[in-house]
Coordinates of C-alpha atoms in Angstrom, one line a residue:
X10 CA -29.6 -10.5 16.6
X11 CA -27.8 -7.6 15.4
X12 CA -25.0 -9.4 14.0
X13 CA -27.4 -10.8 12.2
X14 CA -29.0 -7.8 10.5
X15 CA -25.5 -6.5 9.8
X16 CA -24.4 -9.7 7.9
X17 CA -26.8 -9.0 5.5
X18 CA -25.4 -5.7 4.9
X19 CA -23.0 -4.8 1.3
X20 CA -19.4 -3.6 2.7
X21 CA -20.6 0.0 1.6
X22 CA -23.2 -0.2 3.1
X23 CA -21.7 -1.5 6.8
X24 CA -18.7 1.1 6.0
X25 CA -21.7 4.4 5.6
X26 CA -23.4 3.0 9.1
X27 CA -19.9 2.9 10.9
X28 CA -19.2 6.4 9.4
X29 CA -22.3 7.9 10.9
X30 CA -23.2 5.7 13.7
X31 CA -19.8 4.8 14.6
X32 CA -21.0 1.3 15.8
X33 CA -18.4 -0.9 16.1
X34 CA -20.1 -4.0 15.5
X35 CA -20.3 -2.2 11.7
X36 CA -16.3 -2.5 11.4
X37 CA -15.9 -5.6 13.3
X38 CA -18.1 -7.4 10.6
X39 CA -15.9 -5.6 7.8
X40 CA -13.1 -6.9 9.4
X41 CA -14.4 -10.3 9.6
X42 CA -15.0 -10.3 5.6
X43 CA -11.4 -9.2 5.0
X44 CA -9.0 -10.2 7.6
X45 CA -8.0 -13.3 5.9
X46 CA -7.3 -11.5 2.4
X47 CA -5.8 -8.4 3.8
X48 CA -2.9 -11.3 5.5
X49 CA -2.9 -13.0 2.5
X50 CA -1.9 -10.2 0.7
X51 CA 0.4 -8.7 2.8
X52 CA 1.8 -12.3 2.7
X53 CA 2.8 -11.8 -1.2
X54 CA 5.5 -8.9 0.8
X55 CA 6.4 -10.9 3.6
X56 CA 6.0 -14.2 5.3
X57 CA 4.5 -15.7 8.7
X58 CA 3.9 -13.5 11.7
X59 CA 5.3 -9.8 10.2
X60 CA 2.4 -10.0 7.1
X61 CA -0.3 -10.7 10.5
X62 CA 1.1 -8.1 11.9
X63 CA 1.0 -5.6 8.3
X64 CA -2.8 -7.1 8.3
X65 CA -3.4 -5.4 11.5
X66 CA -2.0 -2.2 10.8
X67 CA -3.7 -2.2 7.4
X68 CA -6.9 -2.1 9.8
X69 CA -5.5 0.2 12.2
X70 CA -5.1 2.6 9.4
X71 CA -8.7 2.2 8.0
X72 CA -10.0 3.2 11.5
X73 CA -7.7 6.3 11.9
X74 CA -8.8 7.4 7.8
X75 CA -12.5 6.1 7.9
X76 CA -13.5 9.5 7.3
X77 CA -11.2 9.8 4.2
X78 CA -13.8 6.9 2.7
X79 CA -15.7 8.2 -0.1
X80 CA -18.2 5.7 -0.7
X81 CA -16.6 3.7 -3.8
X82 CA -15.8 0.1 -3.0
X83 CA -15.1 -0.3 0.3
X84 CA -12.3 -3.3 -0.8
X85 CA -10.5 -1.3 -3.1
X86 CA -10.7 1.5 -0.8
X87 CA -8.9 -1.5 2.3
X88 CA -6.2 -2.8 -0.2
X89 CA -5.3 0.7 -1.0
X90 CA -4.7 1.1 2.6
X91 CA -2.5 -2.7 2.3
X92 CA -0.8 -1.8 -0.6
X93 CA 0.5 1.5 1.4
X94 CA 1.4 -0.1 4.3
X95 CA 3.4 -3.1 2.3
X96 CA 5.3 -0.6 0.2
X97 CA 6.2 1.4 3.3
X98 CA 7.7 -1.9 4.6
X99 CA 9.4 -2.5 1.7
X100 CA 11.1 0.9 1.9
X101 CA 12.0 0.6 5.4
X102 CA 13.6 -2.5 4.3
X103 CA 15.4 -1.3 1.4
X104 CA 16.5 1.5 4.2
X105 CA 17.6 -1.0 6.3
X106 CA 19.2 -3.0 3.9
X107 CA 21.7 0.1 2.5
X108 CA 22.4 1.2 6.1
X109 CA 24.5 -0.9 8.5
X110 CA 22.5 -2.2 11.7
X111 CA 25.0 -0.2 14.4
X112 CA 25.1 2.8 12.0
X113 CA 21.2 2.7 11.7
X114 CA 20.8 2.1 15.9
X115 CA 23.7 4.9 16.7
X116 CA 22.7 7.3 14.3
X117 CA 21.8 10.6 15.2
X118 CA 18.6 12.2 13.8
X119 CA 20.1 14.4 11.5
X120 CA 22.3 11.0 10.4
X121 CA 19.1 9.5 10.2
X122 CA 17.2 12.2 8.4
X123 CA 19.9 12.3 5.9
X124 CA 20.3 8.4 5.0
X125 CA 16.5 8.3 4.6
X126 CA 16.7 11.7 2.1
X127 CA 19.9 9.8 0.5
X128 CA 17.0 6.5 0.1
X129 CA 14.2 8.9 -1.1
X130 CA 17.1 10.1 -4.2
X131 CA 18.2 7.2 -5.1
X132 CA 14.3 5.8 -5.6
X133 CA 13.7 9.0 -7.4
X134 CA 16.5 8.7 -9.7
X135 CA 15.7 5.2 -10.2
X136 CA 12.4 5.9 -10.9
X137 CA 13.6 8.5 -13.6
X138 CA 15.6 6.0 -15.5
X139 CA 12.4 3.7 -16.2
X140 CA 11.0 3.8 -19.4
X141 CA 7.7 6.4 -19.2
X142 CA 5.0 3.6 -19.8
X143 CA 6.3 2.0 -16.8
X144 CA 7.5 5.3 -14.4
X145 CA 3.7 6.0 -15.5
X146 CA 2.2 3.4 -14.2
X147 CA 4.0 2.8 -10.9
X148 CA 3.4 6.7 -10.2
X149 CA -0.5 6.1 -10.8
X150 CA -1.1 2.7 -9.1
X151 CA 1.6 2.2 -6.4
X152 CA 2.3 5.9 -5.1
X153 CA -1.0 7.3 -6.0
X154 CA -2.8 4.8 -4.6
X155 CA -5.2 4.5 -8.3
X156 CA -6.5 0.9 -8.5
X157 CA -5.8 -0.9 -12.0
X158 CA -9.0 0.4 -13.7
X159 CA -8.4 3.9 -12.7
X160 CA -4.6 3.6 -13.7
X161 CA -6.1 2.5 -16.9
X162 CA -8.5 5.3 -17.6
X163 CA -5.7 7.6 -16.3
X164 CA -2.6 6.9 -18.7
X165 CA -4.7 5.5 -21.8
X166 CA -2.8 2.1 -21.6
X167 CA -5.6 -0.9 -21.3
X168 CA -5.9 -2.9 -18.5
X169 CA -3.5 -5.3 -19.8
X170 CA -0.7 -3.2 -20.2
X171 CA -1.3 -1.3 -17.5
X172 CA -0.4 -4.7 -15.5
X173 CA 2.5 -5.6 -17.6
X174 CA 4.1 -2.2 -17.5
X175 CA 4.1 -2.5 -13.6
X176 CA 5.3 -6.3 -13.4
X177 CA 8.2 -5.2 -15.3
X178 CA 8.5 -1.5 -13.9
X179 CA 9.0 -3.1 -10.7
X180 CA 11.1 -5.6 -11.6
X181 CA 13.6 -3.0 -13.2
X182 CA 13.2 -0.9 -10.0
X183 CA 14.4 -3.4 -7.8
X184 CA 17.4 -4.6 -10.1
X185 CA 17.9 -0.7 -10.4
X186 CA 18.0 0.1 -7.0
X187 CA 20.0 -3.5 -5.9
X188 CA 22.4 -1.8 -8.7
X189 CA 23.3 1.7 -7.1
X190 CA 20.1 3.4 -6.6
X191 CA 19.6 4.4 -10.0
X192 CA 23.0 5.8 -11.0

């Protein structure tokens, strides 16, 4: 009966009653609503098992920072928590990717410390050497977390822009950082 009443409910309105009853049943149904797009997206990253198991630390996430919700849309307020999680994968893979597997698994911390501060330069000079639409953009939506409308508001560019500068901003960053990092 109570799943019921809370099926009826708007996701903001299920996401206030969880943050001041705390009732489960409240996220379980939000959960419900968005597990199969929070995999799917996570599935545009990577494939099969890894985006399921993205999808569930994308929900993990929203229950450790439900008190960082604000009321807004409760979906854009989720797939910020995807996108972060996805990008945080991608740059443990591009970590990965520039550190051999027995140097990465014999590394000392300080090795370790200092291969990821070598990764966080080279993104940061690649980042630099983007054209400032673009370096813009990727700063608002992808590391700030801004959804597309707020990214638009922000820089001045219109929605349509605001899409194409990060299509091609990240395109550039990859090829940049498959390059040398940005050098």
């Amino acid at each position: 009966m109570k799943t019921e009443s809370l099926a009826g409910l708007t996701d903001e309105q299920l996401a206030k009653r969880y943050q001041l009853t705390g009732e489960s049943a409240c996220f379980d149904e939000l959960a419900t609503r968005y597990w199969p797009r929070v995999v799917a997206y996570c599935r545009r990253v990577v494939p099969g098992a890894e985006a399921e198991e993205m999808a569930q630390e994308t929900f993990l996430r929203a229950l450790a920072k439900f008190d960082q919700y604000r009321g807004d849309s409760f979906k854009a307020w989720l797939f910020s928590l995807a996108r972060t999680v996805c990008l945080n994968r991608v740059a443990k893979a591009d970590w990965h990717s520039s550190v051999p597997m027995d140097k990465a698994m014999t590394s000392t911390d300080g090795e370790k410390a200092r291969l990821m501060e070598d990764a966080v330069r080279r993104m940061r000079e690649a980042l630099e050497r983007l054209p400032e639409t673009q370096r813009i953009c990727i700063k608002l939506f992808d590391l700030d977390g801004y959804n597309y409308e707020e990214t638009a508001r922000l820089s001045g560019y219109s929605l349509g822009s605001v899409k194409s500068h990060l299509q091609n901003g990240r395109r550039m960053l990859r090829k940049l950082l498959e390059d040398g990092g940005g050098h």
